[in-house]
Coordinates of N, CA, C and O in Angstrom, one line a residue:
M215 N -2.4 26.6 -41.9 CA -2.9 25.4 -40.9 C -4.0 26.2 -39.7 O -4.2 27.3 -39.7
D216 N -5.3 24.8 -39.9 CA -5.7 26.1 -39.2 C -5.9 25.8 -38.2 O -5.3 25.4 -37.2
M217 N -6.7 27.1 -37.4 CA -7.0 27.7 -36.2 C -7.3 26.1 -35.0 O -9.1 25.8 -35.5
V218 N -7.6 25.3 -33.9 CA -7.9 24.8 -33.4 C -8.4 25.3 -32.6 O -8.0 26.0 -31.7
E219 N -10.1 24.9 -32.1 CA -10.7 24.9 -30.8 C -10.7 24.7 -30.5 O -10.9 23.6 -30.2
V220 N -10.4 24.3 -29.1 CA -10.2 23.6 -27.3 C -11.1 24.0 -26.1 O -11.5 25.7 -26.4
P221 N -11.9 23.1 -26.1 CA -13.5 23.7 -25.7 C -12.5 24.3 -23.8 O -11.2 23.6 -23.3
G222 N -13.3 25.8 -23.4 CA -12.7 26.4 -21.7 C -11.1 26.9 -22.3 O -10.6 27.5 -21.1
T223 N -11.1 26.8 -23.2 CA -9.8 27.9 -23.7 C -10.3 29.3 -24.3 O -11.0 29.4 -24.1
D224 N -9.6 30.4 -24.8 CA -9.8 31.9 -24.7 C -10.4 31.4 -26.9 O -11.1 32.2 -27.2
G225 N -10.6 29.9 -27.9 CA -11.4 29.6 -28.3 C -10.0 29.9 -29.4 O -8.9 29.5 -29.5
P226 N -10.4 30.8 -30.8 CA -9.6 31.2 -32.3 C -8.8 31.5 -32.2 O -7.3 31.7 -33.0
N227 N -8.3 32.3 -30.9 CA -6.9 32.7 -30.2 C -5.5 32.4 -29.7 O -4.3 32.1 -29.9
L228 N -5.7 30.4 -30.3 CA -4.9 29.8 -29.7 C -3.8 29.4 -31.4 O -4.5 29.3 -32.5
P229 N -2.6 29.5 -31.2 CA -2.2 28.9 -32.1 C -2.2 27.2 -32.7 O -2.5 26.8 -31.4
P230 N -1.9 26.9 -34.2 CA -2.2 25.9 -35.2 C -1.8 24.9 -33.1 O -0.9 24.8 -32.9
L231 N -2.8 23.4 -33.5 CA -2.4 22.7 -33.0 C -1.4 22.0 -32.2 O -0.4 22.0 -31.2
L232 N -0.7 21.8 -33.5 CA 1.0 21.5 -33.6 C 1.8 22.1 -34.6 O 2.3 21.8 -36.0
D233 N 2.3 23.1 -34.0 CA 2.6 24.1 -34.9 C 4.5 23.6 -34.8 O 4.9 22.8 -34.1
A234 N 5.8 24.5 -35.6 CA 7.1 24.4 -36.0 C 7.8 24.1 -34.5 O 8.3 24.1 -34.2
T235 N 7.2 25.2 -33.2 CA 7.7 25.1 -32.7 C 7.6 24.1 -31.2 O 8.5 24.0 -29.7
G236 N 7.1 23.5 -31.5 CA 5.9 22.4 -30.4 C 5.4 23.1 -28.9 O 5.2 22.1 -28.1
A237 N 5.3 24.1 -28.6 CA 4.3 24.8 -27.9 C 3.1 24.5 -28.0 O 1.9 24.3 -26.8
G238 N 1.8 24.2 -29.2 CA 1.5 23.1 -29.3 C 1.0 22.4 -28.6 O 0.3 21.0 -27.4
G239 N 2.0 21.1 -28.6 CA 2.5 19.8 -28.4 C 1.9 19.9 -26.3 O 2.1 20.3 -25.7
T240 N 2.8 21.1 -25.9 CA 2.2 21.5 -24.6 C 1.4 21.2 -24.9 O 1.4 21.2 -23.0
Q241 N 1.0 22.5 -25.0 CA -0.8 22.5 -24.5 C -2.0 20.7 -24.6 O -2.7 21.1 -23.6
V242 N -1.4 20.5 -25.3 CA -1.9 18.8 -26.0 C -1.6 18.4 -25.0 O -2.3 17.7 -24.1
N243 N 0.1 18.4 -24.1 CA 0.5 17.5 -23.2 C -0.3 17.9 -22.0 O -1.7 17.0 -21.1
R244 N -0.7 19.1 -21.3 CA -1.3 20.1 -20.5 C -3.1 19.6 -20.2 O -3.8 19.4 -19.2
M245 N -3.6 19.7 -21.3 CA -5.6 19.4 -21.8 C -5.2 18.1 -21.4 O -6.2 17.6 -21.0
V246 N -3.8 16.5 -21.5 CA -4.3 14.9 -21.4 C -4.4 15.0 -19.8 O -4.8 14.5 -19.6
R247 N -3.3 15.5 -19.4 CA -3.2 16.2 -18.3 C -4.2 15.8 -17.7 O -4.7 15.8 -16.4
E248 N -4.3 17.4 -17.5 CA -5.9 18.0 -17.1 C -7.2 16.8 -17.2 O -8.0 16.7 -16.3
Q249 N -7.1 16.6 -17.4 CA -8.2 15.6 -18.2 C -7.7 14.3 -17.9 O -9.7 13.0 -17.6
I250 N -6.3 13.6 -17.7 CA -6.5 12.4 -16.2 C -7.4 13.2 -15.0 O -8.1 12.1 -13.9
E251 N -6.2 13.6 -14.6 CA -6.8 14.0 -12.9 C -7.9 14.0 -12.9 O -8.2 13.9 -12.6
L252 N -8.8 14.7 -13.8 CA -10.4 15.1 -13.6 C -10.8 13.7 -13.7 O -11.6 13.5 -12.9
A253 N -11.0 12.9 -14.6 CA -12.1 11.8 -14.2 C -11.0 10.9 -13.1 O -11.6 9.9 -12.7
V254 N -10.0 10.7 -12.7 CA -9.7 9.7 -11.3 C -10.1 11.1 -9.9 O -10.4 10.3 -9.7
R255 N -10.6 12.2 -10.2 CA -11.0 12.4 -8.9 C -12.8 11.4 -10.1 O -13.3 11.6 -8.4
E256 N -13.3 12.2 -10.5 CA -14.1 11.6 -10.5 C -14.3 9.8 -10.0 O -15.3 9.5 -9.1
A257 N -14.1 9.1 -10.6 CA -14.2 7.6 -10.2 C -13.1 7.7 -9.2 O -14.7 6.5 -8.4
L258 N -12.0 8.6 -8.4 CA -12.4 8.0 -7.2 C -12.5 8.3 -6.2 O -12.9 9.0 -4.7
G259 N -13.6 9.3 -6.3 CA -14.3 10.9 -5.5 C -15.3 9.3 -4.5 O -15.2 10.7 -3.3
G260 N -15.8 9.5 -4.8 CA -16.7 8.9 -3.8 C -16.8 7.4 -2.9 O -16.2 7.4 -1.7
M261 N -15.6 7.1 -3.0 CA -14.6 5.4 -3.2 C -13.6 6.6 -1.8 O -13.6 5.9 -0.6
V262 N -13.3 7.3 -1.4 CA -12.2 8.3 -0.6 C -13.1 7.5 0.7 O -12.9 7.2 1.5
P263 N -14.2 8.3 0.4 CA -14.8 9.0 2.2 C -15.3 7.2 2.8 O -14.7 7.0 3.8
R264 N -15.4 5.5 1.3 CA -15.6 5.2 1.9 C -14.7 4.3 2.5 O -14.0 3.8 3.8
L265 N -13.4 4.7 2.0 CA -12.5 4.2 2.3 C -12.0 4.0 3.7 O -10.8 4.5 4.9
R266 N -11.5 5.9 4.3 CA -11.8 7.0 4.8 C -12.5 6.4 6.5 O -11.9 5.6 7.1
E267 N -13.3 5.8 6.5 CA -14.3 5.6 7.3 C -14.1 3.6 7.5 O -14.7 3.7 8.6
G268 N -13.3 3.1 6.7 CA -13.7 1.9 6.7 C -12.4 1.6 7.9 O -11.6 0.8 8.1
A269 N -11.5 2.7 7.4 CA -9.6 2.9 8.0 C -10.5 3.2 9.4 O -9.7 2.3 10.4
K270 N -11.4 4.2 9.4 CA -11.3 4.3 11.1 C -11.9 2.9 11.4 O -11.1 2.8 13.2
W271 N -12.6 2.3 11.5 CA -13.4 1.3 12.2 C -12.2 0.3 11.8 O -12.4 -0.6 13.3
N272 N -11.5 -0.2 11.6 CA -10.3 -1.3 11.1 C -9.6 -0.4 12.3 O -9.0 -1.6 12.9
A273 N -8.8 1.0 13.1 CA -8.6 0.8 13.2 C -9.4 0.9 15.2 O -8.2 0.5 16.1
M274 N -10.4 1.0 15.0 CA -10.9 1.1 16.4 C -11.0 -0.9 16.5 O -10.8 -1.1 17.5
A275 N -10.9 -1.6 15.4 CA -11.7 -3.3 16.2 C -9.4 -2.9 16.5 O -9.6 -4.3 17.6
A276 N -8.8 -3.4 15.9 CA -7.1 -2.9 16.3 C -7.1 -2.4 17.8 O -6.0 -3.4 18.0
V277 N -7.8 -1.9 17.7 CA -6.9 -1.5 19.6 C -8.2 -2.6 19.7 O -7.0 -2.5 21.5
L278 N -9.1 -2.6 20.5 CA -9.6 -3.6 21.2 C -9.8 -4.9 21.5 O -9.4 -5.4 21.8
A279 N -8.7 -5.4 19.7 CA -8.4 -7.1 20.0 C -7.1 -6.9 20.7 O -7.0 -7.8 20.9
L280 N -6.4 -5.3 20.5 CA -4.9 -5.7 21.3 C -5.2 -5.1 22.8 O -4.4 -6.2 23.4
Y281 N -6.1 -5.0 23.0 CA -6.5 -4.5 24.9 C -6.8 -6.4 24.5 O -6.7 -6.3 26.0
G282 N -7.8 -6.6 23.8 CA -8.4 -8.1 23.9 C -7.5 -9.1 24.3 O -7.2 -10.1 25.2
G283 N -5.9 -8.9 23.5 CA -5.3 -9.5 23.5 C -4.3 -9.9 24.9 O -3.9 -10.9 25.6
G284 N -4.3 -8.4 25.6 CA -3.1 -8.3 27.3 C -4.5 -8.9 27.9 O -3.0 -9.9 28.7
A285 N -5.5 -9.0 27.4 CA -6.6 -9.4 28.7 C -6.1 -10.9 28.9 O -6.0 -11.5 29.7
L286 N -5.9 -12.2 27.4 CA -5.7 -12.8 27.4 C -4.4 -13.1 28.5 O -4.5 -14.6 28.4
V287 N -3.7 -12.3 27.8 CA -2.2 -12.9 28.7 C -2.4 -12.5 29.5 O -1.7 -13.5 30.6
T288 N -3.1 -11.5 30.0 CA -3.0 -11.4 31.8 C -3.3 -12.6 32.3 O -3.3 -12.8 33.2
T289 N -4.4 -13.0 32.0 CA -4.8 -15.2 32.5 C -4.7 -15.5 31.8 O -4.0 -16.6 33.1
M290 N -4.1 -16.4 31.0 CA -3.0 -16.8 31.7 C -1.7 -17.0 32.2 O -1.4 -17.3 33.4
L291 N -1.3 -15.7 32.6 CA 0.0 -15.4 33.3 C -0.9 -15.7 34.9 O 0.2 -16.8 36.3
L292 N -1.2 -15.4 35.2 CA -2.4 -15.7 37.0 C -2.6 -17.4 36.6 O -2.8 -17.3 37.5
L293 N -3.2 -17.9 35.4 CA -3.4 -19.1 35.4 C -2.2 -20.1 35.9 O -2.3 -21.0 36.8
I294 N -1.7 -19.8 35.4 CA -0.1 -20.0 35.8 C 0.3 -20.0 36.9 O 1.1 -20.7 37.4
A295 N 0.3 -19.1 37.3 CA 0.9 -18.8 38.5 C 0.7 -19.3 40.3 O 0.8 -19.2 40.6
L296 N -1.7 -19.8 39.5 CA -1.6 -21.4 40.7 C -0.3 -21.5 41.3 O -0.9 -22.5 41.7
V297 N 0.4 -22.3 40.3 CA 1.0 -23.2 39.4 C 2.9 -23.3 40.3 O 3.0 -23.8 40.2
A298 N 2.7 -22.0 39.8 CA 4.0 -22.1 40.1 C 4.2 -20.4 40.1 O 3.1 -19.8 40.3
P299 N 5.3 -20.9 40.5 CA 5.9 -18.4 41.1 C 4.9 -17.5 39.6 O 5.2 -18.7 38.6
A300 N 5.0 -17.7 40.3 CA 4.1 -15.5 39.0 C 5.9 -14.9 38.2 O 5.4 -15.2 36.9
W301 N 7.5 -14.7 39.1 CA 8.0 -14.9 37.7 C 8.7 -15.7 36.8 O 8.8 -16.0 35.9
V302 N 8.0 -17.2 37.5 CA 8.2 -18.1 36.2 C 6.9 -18.3 35.4 O 6.6 -18.6 33.9
A303 N 5.7 -17.6 34.9 CA 4.5 -18.1 35.6 C 4.4 -16.3 33.8 O 4.8 -17.0 32.6
A304 N 5.1 -15.5 34.1 CA 5.7 -14.6 33.4 C 6.9 -14.9 32.4 O 6.9 -15.3 31.1
L305 N 7.1 -14.9 32.9 CA 8.7 -16.1 32.3 C 8.1 -17.0 30.8 O 8.8 -17.0 29.4
I306 N 7.5 -18.1 31.4 CA 6.9 -18.9 30.4 C 5.8 -18.1 28.8 O 6.3 -18.1 28.5
V307 N 4.9 -17.6 29.7 CA 4.1 -16.7 29.0 C 5.3 -16.0 28.0 O 5.2 -15.2 26.7
G308 N 6.6 -15.2 28.5 CA 6.6 -14.4 27.5 C 7.0 -15.4 26.7 O 7.6 -15.0 24.9
V309 N 8.0 -16.5 26.9 CA 8.4 -17.2 25.3 C 7.8 -17.8 24.8 O 7.8 -17.2 23.9
L310 N 6.8 -17.8 24.8 CA 5.9 -18.5 24.7 C 5.1 -16.7 23.4 O 5.0 -17.6 22.1
L311 N 5.2 -15.8 24.1 CA 4.5 -15.1 23.0 C 6.1 -14.4 21.8 O 5.8 -14.4 20.6
V312 N 7.0 -14.7 22.6 CA 8.6 -14.4 21.1 C 8.8 -15.8 20.7 O 8.9 -15.1 19.4
I313 N 7.8 -16.9 20.5 CA 7.7 -17.6 20.0 C 7.0 -17.5 18.5 O 7.1 -18.3 17.4
A314 N 5.9 -17.3 19.5 CA 4.4 -16.7 18.1 C 4.8 -15.5 17.1 O 5.2 -15.8 16.0
A315 N 5.6 -15.0 17.3 CA 5.9 -13.7 17.1 C 7.2 -14.1 15.7 O 7.3 -13.6 13.9
A316 N 8.0 -15.3 15.7 CA 8.9 -15.6 15.8 C 8.0 -15.7 14.4 O 8.3 -16.1 13.2
I317 N 7.5 -17.3 15.0 CA 6.9 -18.0 13.4 C 5.9 -17.2 13.0 O 5.9 -16.8 11.4
V318 N 4.9 -16.1 13.5 CA 4.4 -14.7 12.1 C 4.9 -14.5 11.5 O 5.1 -14.3 10.3
R319 N 6.6 -14.0 12.0 CA 7.2 -13.5 10.6 C 8.2 -14.3 9.6 O 7.8 -13.3 8.5
A320 N 7.6 -15.8 10.0 CA 8.7 -16.6 9.0 C 7.5 -16.7 8.3 O 7.7 -16.8 6.5
L321 N 6.7 -16.5 8.5 CA 5.1 -16.3 8.0 C 5.2 -15.1 6.3 O 4.7 -15.5 5.6
A322 N 4.9 -14.2 7.1 CA 5.2 -12.7 6.5 C 6.2 -12.6 5.6 O 5.4 -12.5 4.7
K323 N 7.3 -13.3 6.4 CA 8.3 -13.3 5.1 C 9.0 -14.5 3.9 O 8.3 -13.8 3.1
S324 N 7.7 -15.7 4.3 CA 7.8 -15.9 2.7 C 6.4 -15.8 2.0 O 6.6 -16.2 0.9
R325 N 5.5 -15.4 2.5 CA 4.8 -14.8 1.9 C 4.6 -13.6 1.3 O 3.9 -13.4 0.2
T326 N 6.0 -12.6 1.4 CA 5.9 -11.2 0.7 C 7.3 -11.6 0.1 O 7.5 -10.5 -0.8
H327 N 8.3 -12.3 0.2 CA 9.5 -13.0 -0.5 C 10.0 -14.2 -0.7 O 10.4 -14.4 0.4
P328 N 9.6 -14.1 -1.7 CA 9.6 -15.5 -2.2 C 10.9 -15.9 -2.2 O 12.0 -14.7 -2.5
E329 N 11.6 -17.0 -2.5 CA 12.5 -18.0 -3.0 C 13.6 -17.3 -4.2 O 12.1 -17.8 -5.1
P330 N 14.2 -17.4 -4.4 CA 15.0 -17.0 -5.6 C 14.8 -18.0 -6.6 O 14.3 -17.6 -7.6
S331 N 14.2 -19.4 -6.2 CA 14.3 -20.3 -7.1 C 12.7 -19.3 -8.1 O 12.1 -20.1 -9.3
H332 N 11.4 -19.6 -6.7 CA 10.6 -18.9 -7.5 C 10.4 -18.1 -8.6 O 9.2 -17.6 -8.2
V333 N 11.0 -17.4 -8.5 CA 11.6 -15.8 -9.2 C 11.6 -16.4 -11.0 O 12.3 -16.4 -10.5
P334 N 10.8 -15.3 -11.5 CA 10.8 -15.4 -13.0 C 12.6 -15.5 -13.0 O 13.0 -14.3 -12.8
A335 N 13.4 -15.1 -14.1 CA 14.3 -15.3 -14.6 C 14.2 -14.3 -15.1 O 15.8 -12.9 -14.2
E336 N 13.7 -13.1 -15.7 CA 14.1 -11.3 -16.2 C 13.7 -10.7 -14.9 O 14.7 -9.8 -14.3
R337 N 13.5 -11.1 -13.7 CA 13.3 -10.1 -12.6 C 14.6 -10.9 -11.6 O 14.8 -10.2 -10.8
R338 N 15.1 -11.5 -11.6 CA 16.8 -11.8 -10.9 C 17.1 -11.2 -10.5 O 18.3 -10.8 -9.8
G339 N 17.7 -10.3 -12.2 CA 18.3 -9.3 -12.1 C 20.4 -9.7 -13.2 O 19.4 -10.6 -14.2
V340 N 21.3 -9.1 -12.7 CA 22.4 -10.0 -13.0 C 23.0 -10.8 -13.0 O 23.2 -11.6 -14.0
E341 N 22.4 -11.6 -11.9 CA 23.3 -13.4 -11.0 C 22.9 -13.8 -12.0 O 23.2 -15.0 -12.5
S342 N 21.1 -13.4 -12.9 CA 20.5 -14.7 -14.2 C 21.6 -13.8 -15.7 O 21.7 -15.9 -17.3
H343 N 21.5 -13.3 -15.3 CA 22.5 -13.3 -17.0 C 24.2 -13.3 -16.9 O 24.9 -13.1 -17.9
R344 N 24.4 -14.0 -15.9 CA 26.1 -14.8 -16.1 C 26.5 -15.4 -17.2 O 26.0 -15.8 -16.6
P345 N 27.3 -15.5 -17.8 CA 27.8 -17.1 -18.5 C 28.4 -17.6 -17.0 O 29.7 -17.4 -16.2
G346 N 28.1 -19.1 -17.6 CA 28.4 -20.0 -16.8 C 28.9 -20.7 -16.4 O 29.9 -21.3 -15.5

């Protein structure tokens, strides 16, 4: 067999690409893995800093929205406290927030975990393959 010259190596001192011991196969695996890693680094290289910057701005927006939500909850409490005792106002706002959280949780669950009737048979697991 002829010697194979692989770019970035010592040249013709390498064993044949696929010799009887399989050492050539491990070299090919390593070379392919390195090429894939290089391609991924090149493809994602410019994207990572942009994603990091976007994540920072989104985090700042989330913190500001949290404080804004707190201010709105306080406003609701103070408005209700004008016509009812403060503890009643706090109770009303607390119950409303818990109900809103339950609704959002139900919506999130329905969108992330479909009902079994909507799941294809091949993804349902063993239950769909039992004799009926």
